[in-house]
PDB file of C-alpha atoms in Angstrom:
ATOM      1  CA  UNK A   1     148.590  -7.512 -12.769  1.00 58.00           C
ATOM      2  CA  UNK A   2     146.533 -10.256 -14.423  1.00 75.00           C
ATOM      3  CA  UNK A   3     148.312 -13.467 -15.353  1.00 87.00           C
ATOM      4  CA  UNK A   4     149.206 -13.618 -19.033  1.00 91.00           C
ATOM      5  CA  UNK A   5     147.525 -16.350 -21.066  1.00 96.00           C
ATOM      6  CA  UNK A   6     148.355 -17.771 -24.470  1.00 97.00           C
ATOM      7  CA  UNK A   7     145.991 -18.620 -27.326  1.00 98.00           C
ATOM      8  CA  UNK A   8     145.790 -20.082 -30.814  1.00 97.00           C
ATOM      9  CA  UNK A   9     143.291 -18.435 -33.173  1.00 97.00           C
ATOM     10  CA  UNK A  10     142.785 -19.646 -36.723  1.00 95.00           C
ATOM     11  CA  UNK A  11     142.378 -17.029 -39.448  1.00 93.00           C
ATOM     12  CA  UNK A  12     139.873 -18.810 -41.692  1.00 91.00           C
ATOM     13  CA  UNK A  13     136.315 -17.672 -40.825  1.00 85.00           C
ATOM     14  CA  UNK A  14     133.794 -19.068 -43.347  1.00 79.00           C
ATOM     15  CA  UNK A  15     136.818 -20.865 -44.844  1.00 82.00           C
ATOM     16  CA  UNK A  16     138.051 -17.504 -46.182  1.00 86.00           C
ATOM     17  CA  UNK A  17     141.742 -16.754 -45.432  1.00 89.00           C
ATOM     18  CA  UNK A  18     142.112 -13.688 -43.192  1.00 92.00           C
ATOM     19  CA  UNK A  19     145.750 -14.004 -42.112  1.00 93.00           C
ATOM     20  CA  UNK A  20     146.810 -10.946 -44.136  1.00 92.00           C
ATOM     21  CA  UNK A  21     143.621  -9.065 -43.227  1.00 93.00           C
ATOM     22  CA  UNK A  22     144.462  -9.497 -39.544  1.00 94.00           C
ATOM     23  CA  UNK A  23     148.078  -8.527 -40.201  1.00 92.00           C
ATOM     24  CA  UNK A  24     147.215  -5.348 -42.097  1.00 92.00           C
ATOM     25  CA  UNK A  25     144.383  -4.202 -39.811  1.00 94.00           C
ATOM     26  CA  UNK A  26     146.080  -5.136 -36.501  1.00 95.00           C
ATOM     27  CA  UNK A  27     143.076  -7.158 -35.360  1.00 97.00           C
ATOM     28  CA  UNK A  28     142.121 -10.767 -34.743  1.00 97.00           C
ATOM     29  CA  UNK A  29     138.574 -12.030 -34.828  1.00 97.00           C
ATOM     30  CA  UNK A  30     135.866 -14.635 -35.268  1.00 96.00           C
ATOM     31  CA  UNK A  31     133.127 -15.127 -37.848  1.00 94.00           C
ATOM     32  CA  UNK A  32     129.442 -16.035 -37.445  1.00 95.00           C
ATOM     33  CA  UNK A  33     128.341 -12.420 -38.046  1.00 95.00           C
ATOM     34  CA  UNK A  34     124.593 -13.000 -37.802  1.00 95.00           C
ATOM     35  CA  UNK A  35     124.662 -13.645 -34.058  1.00 96.00           C
ATOM     36  CA  UNK A  36     125.401  -9.931 -33.610  1.00 95.00           C
ATOM     37  CA  UNK A  37     127.223  -8.048 -30.897  1.00 96.00           C
ATOM     38  CA  UNK A  38     127.851 -10.017 -27.704  1.00 97.00           C
ATOM     39  CA  UNK A  39     128.085  -8.886 -24.110  1.00 96.00           C
ATOM     40  CA  UNK A  40     130.972  -9.891 -21.866  1.00 96.00           C
ATOM     41  CA  UNK A  41     129.819 -12.640 -19.535  1.00 97.00           C
ATOM     42  CA  UNK A  42     127.571 -14.325 -22.083  1.00 97.00           C
ATOM     43  CA  UNK A  43     126.826 -17.963 -21.213  1.00 97.00           C
ATOM     44  CA  UNK A  44     127.319 -21.043 -23.431  1.00 96.00           C
ATOM     45  CA  UNK A  45     123.586 -21.818 -23.546  1.00 96.00           C
ATOM     46  CA  UNK A  46     122.862 -18.251 -24.666  1.00 97.00           C
ATOM     47  CA  UNK A  47     125.396 -18.602 -27.467  1.00 96.00           C
ATOM     48  CA  UNK A  48     123.957 -21.941 -28.567  1.00 96.00           C
ATOM     49  CA  UNK A  49     120.518 -20.357 -28.809  1.00 95.00           C
ATOM     50  CA  UNK A  50     121.906 -17.479 -30.890  1.00 96.00           C
ATOM     51  CA  UNK A  51     123.449 -19.932 -33.357  1.00 95.00           C
ATOM     52  CA  UNK A  52     120.153 -21.793 -33.689  1.00 94.00           C
ATOM     53  CA  UNK A  53     118.046 -18.633 -34.043  1.00 95.00           C
ATOM     54  CA  UNK A  54     120.367 -17.195 -36.706  1.00 96.00           C
ATOM     55  CA  UNK A  55     120.498 -20.301 -38.885  1.00 92.00           C
ATOM     56  CA  UNK A  56     123.961 -21.569 -38.050  1.00 91.00           C
ATOM     57  CA  UNK A  57     123.369 -25.334 -37.972  1.00 86.00           C
ATOM     58  CA  UNK A  58     125.783 -27.723 -36.273  1.00 87.00           C
ATOM     59  CA  UNK A  59     126.272 -31.451 -36.764  1.00 81.00           C
ATOM     60  CA  UNK A  60     125.276 -32.184 -33.168  1.00 90.00           C
ATOM     61  CA  UNK A  61     125.089 -30.622 -29.718  1.00 90.00           C
ATOM     62  CA  UNK A  62     128.788 -31.292 -29.109  1.00 93.00           C
ATOM     63  CA  UNK A  63     129.723 -29.308 -32.230  1.00 92.00           C
ATOM     64  CA  UNK A  64     127.406 -26.517 -31.114  1.00 94.00           C
ATOM     65  CA  UNK A  65     129.115 -26.551 -27.723  1.00 95.00           C
ATOM     66  CA  UNK A  66     132.573 -26.287 -29.296  1.00 95.00           C
ATOM     67  CA  UNK A  67     131.428 -23.285 -31.312  1.00 94.00           C
ATOM     68  CA  UNK A  68     130.041 -21.623 -28.192  1.00 96.00           C
ATOM     69  CA  UNK A  69     133.377 -22.331 -26.514  1.00 96.00           C
ATOM     70  CA  UNK A  70     135.225 -20.287 -29.132  1.00 97.00           C
ATOM     71  CA  UNK A  71     133.218 -17.214 -28.158  1.00 97.00           C
ATOM     72  CA  UNK A  72     133.477 -17.871 -24.426  1.00 97.00           C
ATOM     73  CA  UNK A  73     137.259 -17.787 -24.848  1.00 98.00           C
ATOM     74  CA  UNK A  74     137.314 -14.834 -27.246  1.00 98.00           C
ATOM     75  CA  UNK A  75     134.756 -12.609 -25.490  1.00 98.00           C
ATOM     76  CA  UNK A  76     135.028 -13.617 -21.826  1.00 98.00           C
ATOM     77  CA  UNK A  77     138.415 -15.197 -21.176  1.00 98.00           C
ATOM     78  CA  UNK A  78     140.938 -13.360 -23.351  1.00 98.00           C
ATOM     79  CA  UNK A  79     142.455 -10.325 -21.681  1.00 97.00           C
ATOM     80  CA  UNK A  80     144.446  -7.303 -22.761  1.00 97.00           C
ATOM     81  CA  UNK A  81     148.107  -8.347 -22.646  1.00 95.00           C
ATOM     82  CA  UNK A  82     147.474 -11.983 -23.581  1.00 96.00           C
ATOM     83  CA  UNK A  83     149.441 -13.495 -26.472  1.00 96.00           C
ATOM     84  CA  UNK A  84     147.730 -14.891 -29.592  1.00 97.00           C
ATOM     85  CA  UNK A  85     149.349 -17.175 -32.180  1.00 96.00           C
ATOM     86  CA  UNK A  86     147.764 -16.981 -35.659  1.00 97.00           C
ATOM     87  CA  UNK A  87     149.122 -19.521 -38.206  1.00 95.00           C
ATOM     88  CA  UNK A  88     148.898 -18.909 -41.954  1.00 91.00           C
ATOM     89  CA  UNK A  89     148.837 -22.652 -42.826  1.00 83.00           C
ATOM     90  CA  UNK A  90     152.006 -22.173 -44.906  1.00 88.00           C
ATOM     91  CA  UNK A  91     154.601 -22.577 -42.177  1.00 90.00           C
ATOM     92  CA  UNK A  92     154.464 -19.108 -40.622  1.00 92.00           C
ATOM     93  CA  UNK A  93     152.735 -17.992 -37.436  1.00 93.00           C
ATOM     94  CA  UNK A  94     152.089 -14.384 -36.446  1.00 93.00           C
ATOM     95  CA  UNK A  95     152.383 -13.622 -32.735  1.00 93.00           C
ATOM     96  CA  UNK A  96     150.252 -10.794 -31.361  1.00 95.00           C
ATOM     97  CA  UNK A  97     149.603  -9.100 -28.050  1.00 95.00           C
ATOM     98  CA  UNK A  98     145.948  -8.278 -27.355  1.00 97.00           C
ATOM     99  CA  UNK A  99     145.424  -4.530 -27.049  1.00 97.00           C
ATOM    100  CA  UNK A 100     141.644  -4.168 -26.642  1.00 98.00           C
ATOM    101  CA  UNK A 101     138.554  -5.748 -25.206  1.00 98.00           C
ATOM    102  CA  UNK A 102     136.088  -7.505 -27.497  1.00 98.00           C
ATOM    103  CA  UNK A 103     134.103  -5.312 -29.874  1.00 97.00           C
ATOM    104  CA  UNK A 104     131.767  -5.815 -32.842  1.00 97.00           C
ATOM    105  CA  UNK A 105     132.383  -4.086 -36.190  1.00 95.00           C
ATOM    106  CA  UNK A 106     130.980  -5.254 -39.526  1.00 91.00           C
ATOM    107  CA  UNK A 107     132.977  -2.723 -41.573  1.00 89.00           C
ATOM    108  CA  UNK A 108     136.356  -4.450 -41.567  1.00 84.00           C
ATOM    109  CA  UNK A 109     135.137  -7.718 -43.102  1.00 86.00           C
ATOM    110  CA  UNK A 110     131.714  -9.210 -43.735  1.00 86.00           C
ATOM    111  CA  UNK A 111     133.136 -12.496 -42.483  1.00 91.00           C
ATOM    112  CA  UNK A 112     134.755 -11.275 -39.239  1.00 94.00           C
ATOM    113  CA  UNK A 113     132.810  -8.755 -37.122  1.00 95.00           C
ATOM    114  CA  UNK A 114     133.818 -10.091 -33.695  1.00 97.00           C
ATOM    115  CA  UNK A 115     137.166  -8.394 -33.088  1.00 97.00           C
ATOM    116  CA  UNK A 116     139.987  -7.468 -30.764  1.00 97.00           C
ATOM    117  CA  UNK A 117     142.737  -5.001 -31.566  1.00 97.00           C
ATOM    118  CA  UNK A 118     146.236  -6.448 -31.410  1.00 97.00           C
ATOM    119  CA  UNK A 119     149.873  -5.490 -31.848  1.00 95.00           C
ATOM    120  CA  UNK A 120     152.154  -7.682 -33.921  1.00 93.00           C
ATOM    121  CA  UNK A 121     155.152  -8.822 -31.906  1.00 89.00           C
ATOM    122  CA  UNK A 122     156.835 -11.069 -34.442  1.00 86.00           C
ATOM    123  CA  UNK A 123     156.353 -13.761 -37.038  1.00 88.00           C
ATOM    124  CA  UNK A 124     157.933 -17.166 -36.507  1.00 89.00           C
ATOM    125  CA  UNK A 125     158.624 -20.174 -38.669  1.00 89.00           C
ATOM    126  CA  UNK A 126     156.683 -23.110 -37.286  1.00 90.00           C
ATOM    127  CA  UNK A 127     159.581 -25.496 -37.972  1.00 88.00           C
ATOM    128  CA  UNK A 128     161.738 -23.495 -35.548  1.00 85.00           C
ATOM    129  CA  UNK A 129     159.452 -24.426 -32.635  1.00 88.00           C
ATOM    130  CA  UNK A 130     159.458 -27.631 -30.609  1.00 87.00           C
ATOM    131  CA  UNK A 131     157.498 -30.618 -31.890  1.00 90.00           C
ATOM    132  CA  UNK A 132     155.039 -30.322 -29.009  1.00 90.00           C
ATOM    133  CA  UNK A 133     154.241 -26.680 -29.809  1.00 92.00           C
ATOM    134  CA  UNK A 134     154.029 -27.496 -33.513  1.00 91.00           C
ATOM    135  CA  UNK A 135     151.393 -30.119 -32.715  1.00 92.00           C
ATOM    136  CA  UNK A 136     149.377 -27.596 -30.711  1.00 93.00           C
ATOM    137  CA  UNK A 137     149.558 -25.059 -33.536  1.00 92.00           C
ATOM    138  CA  UNK A 138     148.260 -27.728 -35.911  1.00 92.00           C
ATOM    139  CA  UNK A 139     144.954 -27.930 -34.015  1.00 92.00           C
ATOM    140  CA  UNK A 140     142.109 -27.076 -36.406  1.00 90.00           C
ATOM    141  CA  UNK A 141     139.687 -25.647 -33.822  1.00 92.00           C
ATOM    142  CA  UNK A 142     139.046 -21.917 -34.218  1.00 93.00           C
ATOM    143  CA  UNK A 143     140.287 -20.896 -30.755  1.00 96.00           C
ATOM    144  CA  UNK A 144     142.183 -22.933 -28.164  1.00 96.00           C
ATOM    145  CA  UNK A 145     144.152 -22.122 -25.040  1.00 96.00           C
ATOM    146  CA  UNK A 146     147.928 -22.676 -25.246  1.00 96.00           C
ATOM    147  CA  UNK A 147     148.731 -22.343 -21.548  1.00 95.00           C
ATOM    148  CA  UNK A 148     149.956 -25.972 -21.498  1.00 93.00           C
ATOM    149  CA  UNK A 149     152.897 -24.691 -23.586  1.00 92.00           C
ATOM    150  CA  UNK A 150     153.394 -21.706 -21.306  1.00 89.00           C
ATOM    151  CA  UNK A 151     156.942 -22.679 -20.332  1.00 86.00           C
ATOM    152  CA  UNK A 152     158.179 -22.866 -23.906  1.00 85.00           C
ATOM    153  CA  UNK A 153     156.279 -19.780 -25.043  1.00 86.00           C
ATOM    154  CA  UNK A 154     157.629 -17.830 -22.092  1.00 81.00           C
ATOM    155  CA  UNK A 155     161.168 -18.552 -23.302  1.00 82.00           C
ATOM    156  CA  UNK A 156     160.230 -16.690 -26.482  1.00 76.00           C
ATOM    157  CA  UNK A 157     158.941 -13.717 -24.544  1.00 67.00           C
ATOM    158  CA  UNK A 158     160.690 -11.244 -22.277  1.00 59.00           C
ATOM    159  CA  UNK A 159     159.310  -8.225 -20.439  1.00 39.00           C
ATOM    160  CA  UNK A 160     161.186  -4.955 -20.790  1.00 35.00           C
ATOM    161  CA  UNK A 161     161.943  -3.886 -17.226  1.00 32.00           C
ATOM    162  CA  UNK A 162     159.900  -0.989 -15.930  1.00 34.00           C
ATOM    163  CA  UNK A 163     157.743  -0.400 -19.001  1.00 35.00           C
ATOM    164  CA  UNK A 164     155.431  -3.389 -19.025  1.00 39.00           C
ATOM    165  CA  UNK A 165     155.894  -4.036 -22.733  1.00 42.00           C
ATOM    166  CA  UNK A 166     156.278  -7.479 -24.244  1.00 44.00           C
ATOM    167  CA  UNK A 167     158.889  -8.343 -26.835  1.00 42.00           C
ATOM    168  CA  UNK A 168     159.620 -11.572 -28.656  1.00 44.00           C
ATOM    169  CA  UNK A 169     162.677 -12.441 -30.706  1.00 45.00           C
ATOM    170  CA  UNK A 170     162.684 -10.077 -33.685  1.00 43.00           C
ATOM    171  CA  UNK A 171     161.732 -11.160 -37.175  1.00 46.00           C
ATOM    172  CA  UNK A 172     165.368 -11.281 -38.337  1.00 54.00           C
ATOM    173  CA  UNK A 173     166.070 -14.054 -35.814  1.00 57.00           C
ATOM    174  CA  UNK A 174     164.633 -17.517 -35.222  1.00 61.00           C
ATOM    175  CA  UNK A 175     164.517 -19.557 -32.036  1.00 60.00           C
ATOM    176  CA  UNK A 176     165.553 -23.121 -32.857  1.00 64.00           C
ATOM    177  CA  UNK A 177     164.614 -25.838 -30.380  1.00 60.00           C
ATOM    178  CA  UNK A 178     166.222 -29.289 -30.366  1.00 63.00           C
ATOM    179  CA  UNK A 179     165.028 -32.195 -28.239  1.00 59.00           C
ATOM    180  CA  UNK A 180     166.687 -35.491 -27.261  1.00 64.00           C
ATOM    181  CA  UNK A 181     165.715 -37.948 -24.510  1.00 62.00           C
ATOM    182  CA  UNK A 182     163.494 -35.434 -22.763  1.00 60.00           C
ATOM    183  CA  UNK A 183     166.099 -32.676 -22.781  1.00 63.00           C
ATOM    184  CA  UNK A 184     165.913 -29.570 -24.956  1.00 61.00           C
ATOM    185  CA  UNK A 185     168.322 -26.896 -26.128  1.00 70.00           C
ATOM    186  CA  UNK A 186     167.266 -23.564 -27.625  1.00 64.00           C
ATOM    187  CA  UNK A 187     169.489 -21.399 -29.820  1.00 72.00           C
ATOM    188  CA  UNK A 188     168.681 -18.003 -31.341  1.00 68.00           C
ATOM    189  CA  UNK A 189     170.223 -17.578 -34.794  1.00 70.00           C
ATOM    190  CA  UNK A 190     170.040 -14.824 -37.457  1.00 69.00           C
ATOM    191  CA  UNK A 191     167.769 -15.748 -40.368  1.00 68.00           C
ATOM    192  CA  UNK A 192     170.469 -14.657 -42.833  1.00 72.00           C
ATOM    193  CA  UNK A 193     173.041 -17.139 -41.471  1.00 74.00           C
ATOM    194  CA  UNK A 194     173.986 -19.942 -43.855  1.00 76.00           C
ATOM    195  CA  UNK A 195     173.910 -23.589 -42.801  1.00 75.00           C
ATOM    196  CA  UNK A 196     177.707 -23.645 -42.975  1.00 79.00           C
ATOM    197  CA  UNK A 197     177.984 -20.618 -40.669  1.00 77.00           C
ATOM    198  CA  UNK A 198     175.546 -22.175 -38.218  1.00 78.00           C
ATOM    199  CA  UNK A 199     177.521 -25.432 -38.232  1.00 80.00           C
ATOM    200  CA  UNK A 200     180.747 -23.550 -37.444  1.00 80.00           C
ATOM    201  CA  UNK A 201     179.074 -21.706 -34.558  1.00 80.00           C
ATOM    202  CA  UNK A 202     177.622 -24.923 -33.110  1.00 80.00           C
ATOM    203  CA  UNK A 203     180.969 -26.691 -33.353  1.00 80.00           C
ATOM    204  CA  UNK A 204     182.629 -23.785 -31.525  1.00 78.00           C
ATOM    205  CA  UNK A 205     180.005 -24.003 -28.766  1.00 80.00           C
ATOM    206  CA  UNK A 206     180.560 -27.752 -28.381  1.00 82.00           C
ATOM    207  CA  UNK A 207     184.337 -27.292 -28.186  1.00 78.00           C
ATOM    208  CA  UNK A 208     183.900 -24.611 -25.502  1.00 74.00           C
ATOM    209  CA  UNK A 209     181.657 -26.936 -23.482  1.00 78.00           C
ATOM    210  CA  UNK A 210     184.242 -29.707 -23.659  1.00 76.00           C
ATOM    211  CA  UNK A 211     187.019 -27.553 -22.201  1.00 66.00           C
TER     212      UNK A 211
END
């Protein structure tokens, strides 16, 4: 079985919000439609040339290289079974599992023809995640790898034994992470719990630990 990888993909191709489009269509994708359908294994220099030929200017060669990198990750490196975080820029992030290889389809959106089918696993509140993962999710690049946060993300994910499916804490729960002096504690709480109820539960836990 291939090793699972973790990604951040931003849902704003051509600066047009597509968070809900992705959610409703069970896809994630990239813009730059004029470069057309791509073949798996495409090289960065080939992508750069496609951007130039199809009138997608970049500020400099480094910016062109970053853009090519988005497609290298999306077309070549992402695999079925990988996990993709898609923030909405309003404090929520959708978490998907990739369910298809790359394909090109202009019908879903004129802005986003480069697609992969996905399955929604959960939505999370960004504030419930650790500060380090929050910083990663704040990155404004279109696609980045999140494997450096693999340990934390893996605590959110569990594999159902024998069926090979992936589940993350359900949408009626949140995983709260607290950090102090390099140590962290994670607690799963119901979203409908009041602050007072949470405080009582935490106090009970502390008393039990002190026994």
